[in-house]
Amino acid sequence: MGRSRRQDAGLLVLRAGTGGVLFAHGAQIVFGWFGGPGLAASSVGMERMGFRPGRPSALVAGGGQVVSGTLLAAGLATPVAGAVAAGAMAGAAAVHAPAGFFALSGGYEFPAFLGWAAAALGVSGPGRYSADHLTGHRLNRPRLAALAFLGTTAATCAVLRRRAAVLQRRDQRQDQDQDQDQDQGQDRHPHQHPHQDEGQTP
């Protein structure tokens, strides 16, 4: 049984909303639109979050959201757009994961929802009211969907492993610096033996 026009209309609404939010969020990063930080500040932020080098990471993250959001809204190359958006949101969710799930506490609720919605669109397809439908679904094949999600999963895992290694090295350096500061502090203020203070009463 094929999709009804109502289902196709629902996919159009979901694509427009999900793609629009992704585009806006990416445009904040890359272009500084909608009150966003822009590329320079985002590059510094990416470095702080462990994504190095910062500028290429910001370009990939923000640009990926801009492109995938545009494609999802248009319904063009929907499997690739959904996979790319899901990968970008997985990276964002990893940053927020230490704060838990809910957005109220700074958690990963928002990027997780966007990622799942984009992935669902990539799997389901865009529906009748889409550029993919107009082009005969040449960029909406099952094989392309499988390749897109496999490739994005591999790339996302590699990026997150690299970030984890960067953060681990950073923590180790901070621990070493703290140890050195403590050692230097002890050298500047050596412990005095009680018997060396002639004025000290027993």
Coordinates of C-alpha atoms in Angstrom, one line a residue:
M1 CA 0.0 0.0 0.0
G2 CA 1.5 3.3 -1.1
R3 CA 1.7 6.5 1.0
S4 CA -1.4 8.7 1.1
R5 CA -1.2 12.4 0.3
R6 CA -1.7 13.0 4.0
Q7 CA 1.4 11.1 4.8
D8 CA 3.3 12.9 2.1
A9 CA 2.1 16.2 3.5
G10 CA 3.3 15.2 7.0
L11 CA 6.7 14.3 5.7
L12 CA 6.9 17.7 4.0
V13 CA 6.0 19.5 7.3
L14 CA 8.6 17.4 9.2
R15 CA 11.3 18.0 6.5
A16 CA 10.6 21.8 6.5
G17 CA 10.8 22.1 10.3
T18 CA 13.8 19.8 10.8
G19 CA 15.7 21.2 7.8
G20 CA 14.9 24.8 8.8
V21 CA 16.2 24.4 12.3
L22 CA 19.4 22.6 11.1
F23 CA 20.0 25.4 8.6
A24 CA 19.5 28.1 11.1
H25 CA 21.8 26.5 13.7
G26 CA 24.5 25.9 11.1
A27 CA 24.2 29.5 9.8
Q28 CA 24.8 30.7 13.4
I29 CA 28.1 28.9 13.4
V30 CA 29.4 29.6 9.9
F31 CA 27.9 33.1 9.1
G32 CA 27.0 34.5 12.5
W33 CA 23.4 34.8 11.4
F34 CA 20.4 34.8 13.8
G35 CA 22.5 36.1 16.6
G36 CA 25.1 33.3 16.3
P37 CA 28.8 33.5 17.2
G38 CA 30.2 33.3 13.6
L39 CA 33.1 31.2 12.3
A40 CA 35.9 32.9 14.3
A41 CA 34.3 32.5 17.7
S42 CA 32.9 29.1 16.8
S43 CA 36.4 27.9 15.9
V44 CA 37.7 28.9 19.4
G45 CA 34.7 27.1 20.9
M46 CA 35.4 24.0 18.9
E47 CA 39.0 23.9 20.2
R48 CA 37.8 24.2 23.8
M49 CA 35.4 21.4 23.2
G50 CA 38.2 19.1 22.0
F51 CA 37.5 19.3 18.2
R52 CA 40.8 20.1 16.6
P53 CA 41.8 21.9 14.5
G54 CA 39.1 24.4 15.5
R55 CA 38.4 26.2 12.2
P56 CA 38.0 23.2 10.0
S57 CA 35.9 21.5 12.7
A58 CA 33.6 24.5 12.9
L59 CA 33.3 24.6 9.1
V60 CA 32.4 20.9 8.9
A61 CA 30.0 21.1 11.7
G62 CA 28.3 24.3 10.7
G63 CA 28.5 23.7 7.0
G64 CA 27.2 20.2 7.4
Q65 CA 24.1 21.5 9.2
V66 CA 23.5 24.3 6.6
V67 CA 23.8 21.9 3.6
S68 CA 21.9 18.9 5.2
G69 CA 19.2 21.2 6.5
T70 CA 18.7 22.8 3.0
L71 CA 18.6 19.4 1.4
L72 CA 16.2 18.0 3.9
A73 CA 13.8 20.9 3.5
A74 CA 13.9 20.6 -0.3
G75 CA 13.7 16.8 -0.1
L76 CA 16.8 16.3 -2.3
A77 CA 19.3 13.5 -1.7
T78 CA 17.3 12.8 1.5
P79 CA 19.3 9.7 2.7
V80 CA 22.6 11.6 2.5
A81 CA 21.1 14.7 4.1
G82 CA 19.6 12.7 6.9
A83 CA 22.8 10.8 7.6
V84 CA 25.0 13.9 7.6
A85 CA 22.6 15.8 9.9
A86 CA 22.4 12.8 12.3
G87 CA 26.2 12.6 12.4
A88 CA 26.5 16.3 13.2
M89 CA 24.0 16.0 15.9
A90 CA 25.7 13.0 17.4
G91 CA 28.8 15.2 17.8
A92 CA 26.8 17.9 19.5
A93 CA 25.1 15.4 21.7
A94 CA 28.5 14.1 22.9
V95 CA 29.5 17.6 24.0
H96 CA 26.3 17.9 26.1
A97 CA 26.2 14.3 27.4
P98 CA 28.0 15.1 30.7
A99 CA 25.1 17.3 31.7
G100 CA 22.6 14.5 31.3
F101 CA 19.6 14.3 28.9
F102 CA 17.3 17.3 29.5
A103 CA 18.1 20.6 27.9
L104 CA 17.1 22.4 31.1
S105 CA 20.3 21.2 32.7
G106 CA 22.4 21.7 29.5
G107 CA 21.9 18.1 28.3
Y108 CA 21.7 16.6 24.9
E109 CA 17.9 16.5 24.5
F110 CA 17.8 19.1 21.6
P111 CA 20.6 17.7 19.4
A112 CA 19.4 14.1 20.0
F113 CA 15.9 15.0 18.8
L114 CA 17.1 16.7 15.7
G115 CA 19.5 13.8 14.9
W116 CA 16.7 11.2 15.3
A117 CA 14.3 13.2 13.2
A118 CA 16.9 13.7 10.4
A119 CA 17.8 10.0 10.5
A120 CA 14.2 9.0 10.3
L121 CA 13.7 11.2 7.3
G122 CA 16.8 9.7 5.7
V123 CA 15.4 6.2 6.2
S124 CA 11.8 6.9 5.3
G125 CA 12.4 9.1 2.3
P126 CA 11.0 12.5 1.6
G127 CA 7.6 11.7 0.2
R128 CA 5.8 12.9 -2.9
Y129 CA 6.3 16.6 -2.3
S130 CA 10.0 16.7 -2.8
A131 CA 12.8 17.4 -5.2
D132 CA 13.7 13.7 -5.0
H133 CA 10.3 12.8 -6.3
L134 CA 10.6 15.3 -9.1
T135 CA 14.0 13.8 -10.2
G136 CA 12.7 10.2 -10.1
H137 CA 14.4 9.4 -6.8
R138 CA 17.8 9.1 -8.4
L139 CA 19.5 10.3 -5.2
N140 CA 17.0 8.4 -2.9
R141 CA 18.0 4.8 -3.5
P142 CA 18.2 2.2 -0.7
R143 CA 21.8 1.4 -1.5
L144 CA 22.7 5.1 -1.3
A145 CA 20.9 5.3 2.1
A146 CA 22.9 2.4 3.4
L147 CA 26.2 3.8 2.2
A148 CA 25.4 7.3 3.5
F149 CA 24.6 6.0 7.0
L150 CA 27.6 3.6 7.1
G151 CA 30.0 6.3 6.0
T152 CA 28.6 8.9 8.4
T153 CA 28.7 6.5 11.3
A154 CA 32.3 5.6 10.6
A155 CA 33.3 9.3 10.3
T156 CA 31.4 10.3 13.4
C157 CA 33.0 7.6 15.5
A158 CA 36.5 8.6 14.2
V159 CA 35.9 12.3 15.1
L160 CA 34.6 11.4 18.6
R161 CA 37.5 9.1 19.3
R162 CA 39.9 11.8 18.3
R163 CA 38.1 14.3 20.5
A164 CA 38.2 11.9 23.5
A165 CA 42.0 11.5 23.0
V166 CA 42.4 15.3 22.9
L167 CA 40.4 15.7 26.1
Q168 CA 42.3 13.0 27.8
R169 CA 45.7 14.6 26.9
R170 CA 44.3 17.9 28.1
D171 CA 43.3 16.4 31.5
Q172 CA 46.7 14.8 31.9
R173 CA 48.5 18.1 31.2
Q174 CA 46.2 19.9 33.7
D175 CA 46.9 17.2 36.4
Q176 CA 50.7 17.6 35.7
D177 CA 50.5 21.3 36.0
Q178 CA 48.6 21.1 39.3
D179 CA 51.2 18.7 40.6
Q180 CA 54.0 21.0 39.6
D181 CA 52.3 24.0 41.2
Q182 CA 51.9 22.1 44.4
D183 CA 55.5 21.0 44.4
Q184 CA 56.6 24.6 43.7
G185 CA 54.4 25.8 46.5
Q186 CA 56.0 23.4 48.9
D187 CA 59.5 24.5 47.9
R188 CA 58.6 28.1 48.5
H189 CA 57.1 27.3 51.9
P190 CA 59.0 24.4 53.4
H191 CA 57.6 22.7 56.5
Q192 CA 59.4 23.9 59.6
H193 CA 60.3 21.3 62.2
P194 CA 58.7 22.2 65.5
H195 CA 62.0 22.0 67.4
Q196 CA 63.6 24.6 65.1
D197 CA 61.3 27.3 66.5
E198 CA 63.1 28.2 69.7
G199 CA 60.1 30.3 70.9
Q200 CA 57.7 27.4 70.5
T201 CA 56.5 26.0 73.8
P202 CA 56.2 22.2 74.2

